[in-house]
Each structure stands twice: as structure tokens, then as C-alpha cells.
Coordinates of C-alpha atoms and ligand atoms in Angstrom, one line a residue:
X1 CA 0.0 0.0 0.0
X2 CA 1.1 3.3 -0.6
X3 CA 1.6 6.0 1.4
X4 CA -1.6 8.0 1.3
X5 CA -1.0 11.7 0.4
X6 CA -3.9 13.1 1.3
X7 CA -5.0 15.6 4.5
X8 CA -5.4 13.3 7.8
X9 CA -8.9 11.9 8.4
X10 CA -8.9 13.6 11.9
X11 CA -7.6 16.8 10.1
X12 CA -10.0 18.6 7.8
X13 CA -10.6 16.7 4.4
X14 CA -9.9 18.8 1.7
X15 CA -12.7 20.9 -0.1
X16 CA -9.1 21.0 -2.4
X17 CA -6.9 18.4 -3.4
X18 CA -3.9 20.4 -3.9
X19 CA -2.4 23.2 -1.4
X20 CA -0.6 25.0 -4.3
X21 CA -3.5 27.4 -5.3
X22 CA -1.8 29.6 -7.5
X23 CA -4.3 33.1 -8.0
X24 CA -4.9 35.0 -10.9
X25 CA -2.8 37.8 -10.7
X26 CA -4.7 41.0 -10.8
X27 CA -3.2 41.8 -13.9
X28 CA -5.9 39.0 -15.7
X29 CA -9.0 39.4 -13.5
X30 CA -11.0 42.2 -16.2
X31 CA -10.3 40.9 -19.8
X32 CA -13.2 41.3 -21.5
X33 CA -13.8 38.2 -23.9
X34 CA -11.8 40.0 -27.2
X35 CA -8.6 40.6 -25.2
X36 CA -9.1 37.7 -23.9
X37 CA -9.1 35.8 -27.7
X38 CA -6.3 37.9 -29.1
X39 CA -4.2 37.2 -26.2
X40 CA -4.9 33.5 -25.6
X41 CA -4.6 32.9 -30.1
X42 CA -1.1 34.9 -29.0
X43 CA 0.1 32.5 -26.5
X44 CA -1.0 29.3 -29.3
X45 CA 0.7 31.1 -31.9
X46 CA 4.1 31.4 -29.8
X47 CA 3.9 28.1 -28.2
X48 CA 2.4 26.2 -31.5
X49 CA 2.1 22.0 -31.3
X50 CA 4.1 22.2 -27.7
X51 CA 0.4 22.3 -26.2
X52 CA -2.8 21.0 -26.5
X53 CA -6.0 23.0 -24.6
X54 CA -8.7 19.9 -23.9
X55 CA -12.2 21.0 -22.9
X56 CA -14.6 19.0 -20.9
X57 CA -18.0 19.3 -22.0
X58 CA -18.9 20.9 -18.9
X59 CA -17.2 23.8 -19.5
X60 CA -18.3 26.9 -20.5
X61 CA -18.5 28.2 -24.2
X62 CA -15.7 30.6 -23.5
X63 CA -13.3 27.8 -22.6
X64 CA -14.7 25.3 -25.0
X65 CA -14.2 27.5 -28.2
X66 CA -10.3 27.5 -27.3
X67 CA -10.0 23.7 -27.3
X68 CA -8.3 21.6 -28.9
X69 CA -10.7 18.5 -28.1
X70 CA -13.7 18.5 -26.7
X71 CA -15.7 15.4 -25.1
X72 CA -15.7 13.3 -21.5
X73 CA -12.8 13.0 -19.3
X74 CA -11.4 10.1 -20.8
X75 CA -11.9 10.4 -23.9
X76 CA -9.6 14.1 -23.0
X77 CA -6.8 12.0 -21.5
X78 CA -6.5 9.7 -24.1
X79 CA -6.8 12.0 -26.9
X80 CA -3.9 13.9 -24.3
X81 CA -1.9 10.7 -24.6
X82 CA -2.0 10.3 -28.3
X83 CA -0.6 13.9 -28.6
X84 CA 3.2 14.9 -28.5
X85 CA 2.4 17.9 -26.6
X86 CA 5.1 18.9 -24.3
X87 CA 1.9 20.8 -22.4
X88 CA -1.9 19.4 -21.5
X89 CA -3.6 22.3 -20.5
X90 CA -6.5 20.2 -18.9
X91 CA -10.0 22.5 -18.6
X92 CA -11.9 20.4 -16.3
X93 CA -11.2 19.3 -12.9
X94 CA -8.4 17.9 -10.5
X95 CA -9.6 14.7 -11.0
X96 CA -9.8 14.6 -14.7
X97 CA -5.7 16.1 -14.7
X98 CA -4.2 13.9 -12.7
X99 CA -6.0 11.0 -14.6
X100 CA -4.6 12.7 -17.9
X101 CA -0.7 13.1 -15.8
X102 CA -1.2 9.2 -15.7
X103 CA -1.6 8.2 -19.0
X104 CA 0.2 10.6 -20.5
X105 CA 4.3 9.9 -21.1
X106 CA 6.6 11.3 -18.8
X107 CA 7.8 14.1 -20.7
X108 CA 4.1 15.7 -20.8
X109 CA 3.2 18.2 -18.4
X110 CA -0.2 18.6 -16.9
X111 CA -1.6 21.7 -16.5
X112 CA -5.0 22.7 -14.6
X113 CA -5.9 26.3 -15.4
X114 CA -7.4 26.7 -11.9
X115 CA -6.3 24.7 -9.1
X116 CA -9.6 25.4 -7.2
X117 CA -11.6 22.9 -9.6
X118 CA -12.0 20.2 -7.2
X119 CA -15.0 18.2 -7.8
X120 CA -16.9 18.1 -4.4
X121 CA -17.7 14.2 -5.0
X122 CA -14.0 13.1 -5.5
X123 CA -13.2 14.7 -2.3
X124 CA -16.4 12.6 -0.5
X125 CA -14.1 9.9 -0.9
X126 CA -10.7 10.5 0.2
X127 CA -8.3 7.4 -0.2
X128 CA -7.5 8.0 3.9
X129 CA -10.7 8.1 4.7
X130 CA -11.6 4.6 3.0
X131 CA -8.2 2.9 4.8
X132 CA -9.4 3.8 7.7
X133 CA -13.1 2.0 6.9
X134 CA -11.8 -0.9 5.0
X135 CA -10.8 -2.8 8.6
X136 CA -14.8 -2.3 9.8
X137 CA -16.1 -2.9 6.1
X138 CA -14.3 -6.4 6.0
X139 CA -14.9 -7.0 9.6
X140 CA -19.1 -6.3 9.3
X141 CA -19.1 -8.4 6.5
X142 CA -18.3 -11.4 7.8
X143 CA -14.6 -11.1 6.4
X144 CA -16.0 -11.2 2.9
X145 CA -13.7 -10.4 -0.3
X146 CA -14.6 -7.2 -0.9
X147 CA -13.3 -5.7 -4.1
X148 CA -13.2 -2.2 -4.3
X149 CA -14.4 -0.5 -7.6
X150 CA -13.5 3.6 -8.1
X151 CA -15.4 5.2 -10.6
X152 CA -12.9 7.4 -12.8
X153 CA -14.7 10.4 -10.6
X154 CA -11.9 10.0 -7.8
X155 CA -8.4 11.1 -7.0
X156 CA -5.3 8.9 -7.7
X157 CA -5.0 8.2 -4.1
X158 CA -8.0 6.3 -4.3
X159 CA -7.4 4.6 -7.5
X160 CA -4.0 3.5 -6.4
X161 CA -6.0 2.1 -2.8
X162 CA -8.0 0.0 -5.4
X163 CA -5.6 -1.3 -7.1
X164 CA -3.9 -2.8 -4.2
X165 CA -6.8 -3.9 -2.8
X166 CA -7.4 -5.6 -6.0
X167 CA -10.1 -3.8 -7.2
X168 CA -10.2 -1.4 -10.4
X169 CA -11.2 1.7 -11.7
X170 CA -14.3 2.5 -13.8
X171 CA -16.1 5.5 -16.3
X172 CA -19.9 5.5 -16.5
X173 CA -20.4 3.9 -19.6
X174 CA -18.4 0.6 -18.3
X175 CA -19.3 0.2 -14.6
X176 CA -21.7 -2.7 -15.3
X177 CA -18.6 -4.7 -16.9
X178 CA -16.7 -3.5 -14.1
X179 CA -18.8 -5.2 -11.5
X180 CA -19.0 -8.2 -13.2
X181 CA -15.0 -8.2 -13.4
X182 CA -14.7 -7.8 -9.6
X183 CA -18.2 -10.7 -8.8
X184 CA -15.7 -13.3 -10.7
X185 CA -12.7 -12.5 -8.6
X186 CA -14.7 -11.6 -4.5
X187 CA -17.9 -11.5 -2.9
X188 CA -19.1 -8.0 -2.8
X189 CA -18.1 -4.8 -4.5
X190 CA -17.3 -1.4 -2.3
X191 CA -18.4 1.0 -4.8
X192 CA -16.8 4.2 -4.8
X193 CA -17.8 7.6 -4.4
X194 CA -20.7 7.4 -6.2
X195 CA -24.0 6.1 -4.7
X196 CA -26.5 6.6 -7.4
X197 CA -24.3 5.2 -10.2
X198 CA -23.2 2.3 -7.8
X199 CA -27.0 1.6 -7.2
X200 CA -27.9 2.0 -11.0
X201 CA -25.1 -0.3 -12.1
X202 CA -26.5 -2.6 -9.1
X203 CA -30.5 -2.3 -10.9
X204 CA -28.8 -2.8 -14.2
X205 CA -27.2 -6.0 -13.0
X206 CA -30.4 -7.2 -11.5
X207 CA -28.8 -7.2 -7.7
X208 CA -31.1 -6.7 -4.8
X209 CA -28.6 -6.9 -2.0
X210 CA -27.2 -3.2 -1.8
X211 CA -26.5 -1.4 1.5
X212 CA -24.7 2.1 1.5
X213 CA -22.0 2.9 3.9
X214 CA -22.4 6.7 5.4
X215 CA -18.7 7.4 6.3
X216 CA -19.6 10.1 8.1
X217 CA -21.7 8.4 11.0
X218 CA -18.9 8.1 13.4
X219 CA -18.0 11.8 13.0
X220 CA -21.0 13.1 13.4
X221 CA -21.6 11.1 16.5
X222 CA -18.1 13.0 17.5
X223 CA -18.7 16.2 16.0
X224 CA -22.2 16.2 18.7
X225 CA -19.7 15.2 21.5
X226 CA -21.7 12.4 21.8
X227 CA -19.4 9.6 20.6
X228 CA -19.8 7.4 23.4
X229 CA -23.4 7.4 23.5
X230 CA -24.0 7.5 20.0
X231 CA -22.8 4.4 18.3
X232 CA -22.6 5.1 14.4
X233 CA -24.8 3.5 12.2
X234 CA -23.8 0.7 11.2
X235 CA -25.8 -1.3 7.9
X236 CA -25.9 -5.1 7.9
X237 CA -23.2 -6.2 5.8
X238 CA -23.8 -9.5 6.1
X239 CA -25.6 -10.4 2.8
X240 CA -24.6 -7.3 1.1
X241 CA -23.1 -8.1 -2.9
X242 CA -23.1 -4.5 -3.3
X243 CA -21.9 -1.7 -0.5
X244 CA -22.3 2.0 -1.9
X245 CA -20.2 4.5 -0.3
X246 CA -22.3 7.5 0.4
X247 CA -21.1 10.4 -2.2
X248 CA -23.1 12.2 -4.8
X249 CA -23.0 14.7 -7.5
X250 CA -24.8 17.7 -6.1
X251 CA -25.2 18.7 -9.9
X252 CA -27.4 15.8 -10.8
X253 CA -28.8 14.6 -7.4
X254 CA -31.1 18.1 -8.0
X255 CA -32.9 16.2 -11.1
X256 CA -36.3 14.6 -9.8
X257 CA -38.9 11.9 -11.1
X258 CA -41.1 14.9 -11.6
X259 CA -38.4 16.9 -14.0
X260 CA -38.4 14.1 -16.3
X261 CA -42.4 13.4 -15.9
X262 CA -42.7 16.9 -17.3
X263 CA -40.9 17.1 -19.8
X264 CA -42.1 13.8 -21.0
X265 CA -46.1 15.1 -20.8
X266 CA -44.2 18.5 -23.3
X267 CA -43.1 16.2 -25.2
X268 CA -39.5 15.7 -24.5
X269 CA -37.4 12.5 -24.7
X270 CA -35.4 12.6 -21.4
X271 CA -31.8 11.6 -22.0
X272 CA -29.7 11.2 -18.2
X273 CA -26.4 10.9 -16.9
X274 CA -26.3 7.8 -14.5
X275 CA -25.2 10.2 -11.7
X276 CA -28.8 10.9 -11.0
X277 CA -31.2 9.3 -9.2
X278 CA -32.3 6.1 -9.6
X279 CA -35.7 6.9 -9.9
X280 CA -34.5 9.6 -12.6
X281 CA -32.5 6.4 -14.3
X282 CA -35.6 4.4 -14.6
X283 CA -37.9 7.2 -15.8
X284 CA -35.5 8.6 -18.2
X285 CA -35.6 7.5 -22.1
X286 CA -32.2 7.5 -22.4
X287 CA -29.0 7.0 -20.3
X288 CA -25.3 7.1 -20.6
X289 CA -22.2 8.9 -20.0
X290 CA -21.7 12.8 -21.1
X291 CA -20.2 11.3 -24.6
X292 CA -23.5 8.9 -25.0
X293 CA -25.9 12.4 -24.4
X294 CA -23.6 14.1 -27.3
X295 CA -24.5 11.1 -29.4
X296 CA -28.0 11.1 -29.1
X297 CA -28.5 14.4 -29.7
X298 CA -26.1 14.0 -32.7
X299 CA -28.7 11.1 -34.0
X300 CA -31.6 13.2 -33.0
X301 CA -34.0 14.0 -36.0
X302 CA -34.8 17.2 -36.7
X303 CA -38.1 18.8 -35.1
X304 CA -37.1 16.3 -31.6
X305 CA -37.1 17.7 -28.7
X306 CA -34.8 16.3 -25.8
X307 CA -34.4 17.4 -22.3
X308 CA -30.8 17.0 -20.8
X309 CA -30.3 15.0 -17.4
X310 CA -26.4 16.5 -16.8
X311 CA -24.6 19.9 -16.3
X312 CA -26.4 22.9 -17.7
X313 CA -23.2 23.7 -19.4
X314 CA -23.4 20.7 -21.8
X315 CA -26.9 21.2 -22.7
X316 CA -26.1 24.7 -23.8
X317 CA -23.5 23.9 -26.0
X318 CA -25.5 20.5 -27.3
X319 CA -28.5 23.3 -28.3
X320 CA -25.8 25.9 -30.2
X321 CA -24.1 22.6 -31.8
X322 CA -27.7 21.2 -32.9
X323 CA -30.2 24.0 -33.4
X324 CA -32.2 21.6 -35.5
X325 CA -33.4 19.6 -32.4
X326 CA -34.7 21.1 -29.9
X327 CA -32.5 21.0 -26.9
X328 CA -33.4 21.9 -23.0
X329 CA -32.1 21.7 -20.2
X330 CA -34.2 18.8 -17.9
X331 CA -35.0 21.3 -15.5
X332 CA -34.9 24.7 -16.8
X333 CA -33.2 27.6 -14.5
X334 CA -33.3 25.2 -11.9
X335 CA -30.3 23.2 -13.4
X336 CA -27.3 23.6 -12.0
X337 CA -23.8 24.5 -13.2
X338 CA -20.9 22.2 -11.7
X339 CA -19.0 24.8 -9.0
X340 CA -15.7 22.8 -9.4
X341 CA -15.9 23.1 -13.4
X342 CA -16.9 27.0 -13.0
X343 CA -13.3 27.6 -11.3
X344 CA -12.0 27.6 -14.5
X345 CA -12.3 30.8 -15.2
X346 CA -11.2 31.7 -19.0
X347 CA -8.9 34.4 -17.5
X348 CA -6.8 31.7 -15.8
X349 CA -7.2 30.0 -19.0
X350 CA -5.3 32.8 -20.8
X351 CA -3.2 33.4 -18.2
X352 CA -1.6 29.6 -17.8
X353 CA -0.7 30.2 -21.8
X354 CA 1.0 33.3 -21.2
X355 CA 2.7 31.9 -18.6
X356 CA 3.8 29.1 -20.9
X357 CA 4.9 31.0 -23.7
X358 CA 6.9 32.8 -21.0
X359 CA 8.8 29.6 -20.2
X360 CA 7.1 29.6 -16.8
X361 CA 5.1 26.3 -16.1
X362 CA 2.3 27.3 -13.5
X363 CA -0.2 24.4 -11.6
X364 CA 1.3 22.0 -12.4
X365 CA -1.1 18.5 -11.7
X366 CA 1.9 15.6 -11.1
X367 CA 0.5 12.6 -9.2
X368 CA 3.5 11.1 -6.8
X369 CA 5.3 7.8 -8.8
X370 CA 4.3 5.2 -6.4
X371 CA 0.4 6.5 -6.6
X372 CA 0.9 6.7 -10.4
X373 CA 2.0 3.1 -10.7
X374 CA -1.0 2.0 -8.7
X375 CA -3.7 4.0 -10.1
X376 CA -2.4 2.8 -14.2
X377 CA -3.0 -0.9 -12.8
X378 CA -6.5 -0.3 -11.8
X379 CA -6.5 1.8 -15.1
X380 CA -5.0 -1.5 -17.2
X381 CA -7.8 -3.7 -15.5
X382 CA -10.5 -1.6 -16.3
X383 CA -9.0 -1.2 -20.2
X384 CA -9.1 -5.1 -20.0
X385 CA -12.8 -5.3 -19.3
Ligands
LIG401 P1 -17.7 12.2 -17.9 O1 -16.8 11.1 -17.4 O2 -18.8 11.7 -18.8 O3 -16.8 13.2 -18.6 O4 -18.4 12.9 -16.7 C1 -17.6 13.5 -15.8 C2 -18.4 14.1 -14.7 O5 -17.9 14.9 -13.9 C3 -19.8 13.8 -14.6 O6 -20.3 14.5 -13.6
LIG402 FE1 -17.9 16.4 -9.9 FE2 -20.5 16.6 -10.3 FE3 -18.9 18.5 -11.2 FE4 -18.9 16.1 -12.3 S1 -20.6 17.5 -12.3 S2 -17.1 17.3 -11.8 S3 -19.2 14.8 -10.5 S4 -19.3 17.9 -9.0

């Protein structure tokens, strides 16, 4: 096992993974959106094929329209791989560059425009966190194989804990595959930090026996002073096949059976990220990954209308990219935009290219060797699925 990086358990966990929050300097904060262009087509022109800009769909049009490559966060790292870029300047968040600084070669450097985009579900799950449960998990369980499944939504800590734990990692579209991989090698999966896509993998595989796992119970009963009296609450993990640790995605836990019963009765073909609900899953018309929602609208017909189960951002740009389908968001103004994703401000954006035309190589995203190692194992098992 490796030597776990992250904040102490008893210490606060991180709202960000990294410490070395490098601010705009106020020289960048009021570029209006023309400066802004000229300066950042500058910077590409001066530091030509040494970088590639990548763009999650989640980002906003301002970002997007520099990219290079657009699409989910794998399909960015791999496209990052496949490039000789000396620089990755990764628009998206912690997560998605360090997964990128792990597939990429050695001689590629990682770059995260804002190192305050640190999605608030990877942090529900910090690798020393889940050490410190694993003891009870295997313990309540009757001393069960449990195999511990990431989905790619993590940090490398945690990918690296699954990997020596013989466990793996997983995206959205392949976490059903993923299961089935771990069923064939131990008894029950600890899914990771996702509940709701651990629970609609689970409904997708047809098992009933699924239990989540609050991490927090203990602290709480501390937090209250009340630890002695106050034992945490602990599920039966007897007969569990499936044990969901208890994060979410704020961003798509807000979408509701009614959303998509609404837009149904206007109409609308619901398409969903399996983030949401499982209630939202099972209503839905249509569910997959953030690449599957770009293909359907892509193979929409004209005159459809769809309503989009994921970050406002992406329905936005899949209504500007397709304006011959008609394209809304699944709940309106009520849909949120991702608060990690929004840290990438397109001022930082041109700033980290002037920077690197400048020879200076600011945020840096390198994940330490022995975590790298780790993490690309449960990466080469989940390739093998
Ligand atoms: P993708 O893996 O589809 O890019 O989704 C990332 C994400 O953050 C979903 O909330
Ligand atoms: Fe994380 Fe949710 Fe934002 Fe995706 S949308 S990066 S899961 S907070």
C-alpha cells in the first residue's frame, strides 16, 4: 500500500486536493472576452504543437471555443496521450488532470488552469478516509472479499487504494462490466464515491442486495460530542453483494422523477447521466455517460425535442451545436452549473498560456510515482474489461 498523500482523516478533508493554489494575478481578472481571444490565439501562436488545450463538456462556451478536443474526461486524456504535446492544459477538474498526468508519457506536463476545480464528489471519498473504513467494512461483513471498484470520478489516491486492494477503476459507460470483473474475482463490490451510479449499475445487473455505507456516521456522533453514547450506524453487511459509499454529484442529485415526468407530458425525450437518481435512471428514455448524451442528440432527428439529465453547461452547447433539435435543459433555471468546473475561469485560461509561452510552467497537476504506478494498474484492468 502506498503511502496515502492526502489531509489526515482527523484533520479537515480537503474541499481542495492540492495546497498550491496559484491566483490570478490582478493583472488578468477584467479581460473582457476579445482581449481575452487575441491574447490566448497569442500565446498558441508562440507556443504552436508544444500544447494541446482539452475542454470537458462541462465547461463553458468561453473555454470550450479555445479547445483543442472536446468530449468526457477520458476520452480528454486519451486524446492527451496520443498527442506529443510537451503541455496538457486540462480545462476540467483535479480529478480529470491527474488521470490525464497518468496516462500521459513522462515528458508531458499537466496543467489545470485553476487549481480550485476540485470536484466536491472526489473529495467525498478520500483514499484515507476509506483505509481507515476498510478494517470495519471487511470485519461487518463477515470477512468477505470485498473488491473495491473507483469510478474514474476519484483522485489517484484512491485509485491506487483499489488497485492494491485488487479492485479497479471504472467511467460511467463501463461500470456494469466492471462489476461483473470484480463478482468473478470476490464477494461483494465497495463502490466508490458514487451512490447513485453504484446503485444503477446494481439495478442494471439485477442485484437486490445493496446497502450504503455513510462514512460520516462516526463523525457526526463525535462532532455532537456524543461519541460514546452515539454508536454510528452501522448497515448489515452481512448479505450485502453491493456496499455504496455515500457520495453524490450535487449537480445531478437536483434532477427529480417529476423533471423528467414533465418534460415527458411536453413532449421531450429525457436523456440522463447515471449520476442521478435512480428513480430519474428508470424514468428517463435514455441514459449514458456525457459522450452517450452528445451522441444522441447527434442522432436526434430534426423537429425532436430532448431534455438533458447533466450539467447545464453541456446542454447549452449540445443546443448551439444542434439547433435543429430542440434541446433543453431537464430542469430549466433550476439546473445547476458544476461549482468545481466553473473555477476555470477563461482568464486563468489565458493566463496559464502566457505563462507558458513565457517559459514559466504554473499548476502543475503531477501525481507522486508510487500512486501513479497504482492508479495505471487499476486503469490497465479496467481497459481489460
Ligand atoms: P464524464 O466522465 O462523462 O466526462 O463525466 C464527468 C463528470 O464529472 C460527470 O459529472
Ligand atoms: Fe464532480 Fe458533479 Fe462536477 Fe462532475 S458535475 S465534476 S461529478 S461535481
Amino acid at each position: 500500500m502506498v503511502e496515502l498523500q492526502s489531509v489526515g482523516f482527523e484533520s479537515e478533508l480537503s474541499l481542495f486536493k492540492y495546497d498550491t493554489l496559484e491566483q490570478l494575478p490582478e493583472s488578468h481578472r477584467d479581460l473582457d472576452e476579445a482581449a481575452r481571444s487575441r491574447r490566448i490565439a497569442a500565446a498558441r501562436e508562440e507556443l504552436g504543437d508544444r500544447v494541446i488545450v482539452l475542454g470537458h463538456n462541462y465547461q463553458r462556451r468561453e473555454i470550450v471555443e479555445h479547445a483543442d478536443f472536446i468530449g468526457d474526461s477520458y476520452e480528454l486524456s486519451k486524446r492527451a496521450a496520443e498527442s506529443d504535446a510537451e503541455y496538457v492544459v486540462f480545462a476540467g477538474v483535479t480529478f480529470m488532470a491527474e488521470s490525464a498526468d497518468i496516462i500521459t508519457d513522462d515528458d508531458q506536463t499537466v496543467i489545470l488552469p485553476s487549481m480550485e476545480a476540485s470536484c466536491p464528489m472526489a473529495g467525498m471519498a478520500e483514499a484515507v478516509q476509506v483505509d481507515s473504513a476498510w478494517e470495519t467494512l471487511v470485519e461487518e461483513s463477515g470477512g468477505k472479499d470485498i473488491i473495491p471498484v473507483t469510478y474514474m470520478n476519484s483522485y489517484a489516491d484512491l485509485k491506487a487504494f483499489c488497485a492494491s486492494h485488487g479492485g479497479l477503476i471504472c467511467t460511467s459507460s463501463n461500470a456494469a462490466d466492471a462489476f461483473e470483473w470484480a463478482f468473478e474475482r470476490g464477494d461483494a463490490v465497495l463502490f466508490l464515491p458514487d451512490k447513485h451510479l453504484g446503485r444503477n449499475t446494481a439495478d442494471e445487473l439485477g442485484i437486490d442486495e445493496v446497502v450504503e455505507w455513510d462514512p460520516w456516521a462516526g463523525d457526526v456522533a463525535e462532532s455532537m460530542g456524543a461519541a460514546d453514547e452515539v454508536e454510528p450506524d452501522i448497515p448489515d453487511l452481512g448479505d450485502a453483494e453491493v456496499i455504496l459509499w455515500d457520495g453524490y454529484c450535487q449537480v445531478h442529485e437536483r434532477f427529480r422523477v417529476d423533471h423528467v415526468e414533465e418534460a415527458q407530458a411536453d413532449g421531450a425525450k429525457v436523456v440522463a447521466h447515471p449520476e442521478c437518481r435512480p428513480s430519474v435512471v428508470a424514468a428517463a428514455d435514455e441514459v449514458g455517460s456525457t459522450s452517450h448524451i452528445c451522441d444522441v442528440i447527434e442522432n436526434a432527428d430534426p423537429g425532436e425535442t430532448w431534455a438533458i439529465g447533466t450539467e447545464v453547461h453541456l446542454a447549452r452547447h449540445l443546443a448551439r451545436w444542434h439547433p435543429e433539435v430542440d434541446v433543453r435543459p431537464l430542469c430549466g433555471d433550476a439546473c445547476m452549473d458544476c461549482n468545481a468546473m466553473r473555477q476555470v475561469d477563461p482568464n486563468y485560461l489565458t493566463w496559464v498560456l502566457e505563462e507558458l509561452a513565457a517559459g514559466r510552467e504554473p499548476n502543475v497537476v503531477e501525481v507522486a510515482p508510487e500512486e501513479k504506478e497504482l492508479a495505471a494498474v487499476a486503469l490497465d484492468r479496467m481497459l481489460e474489461l
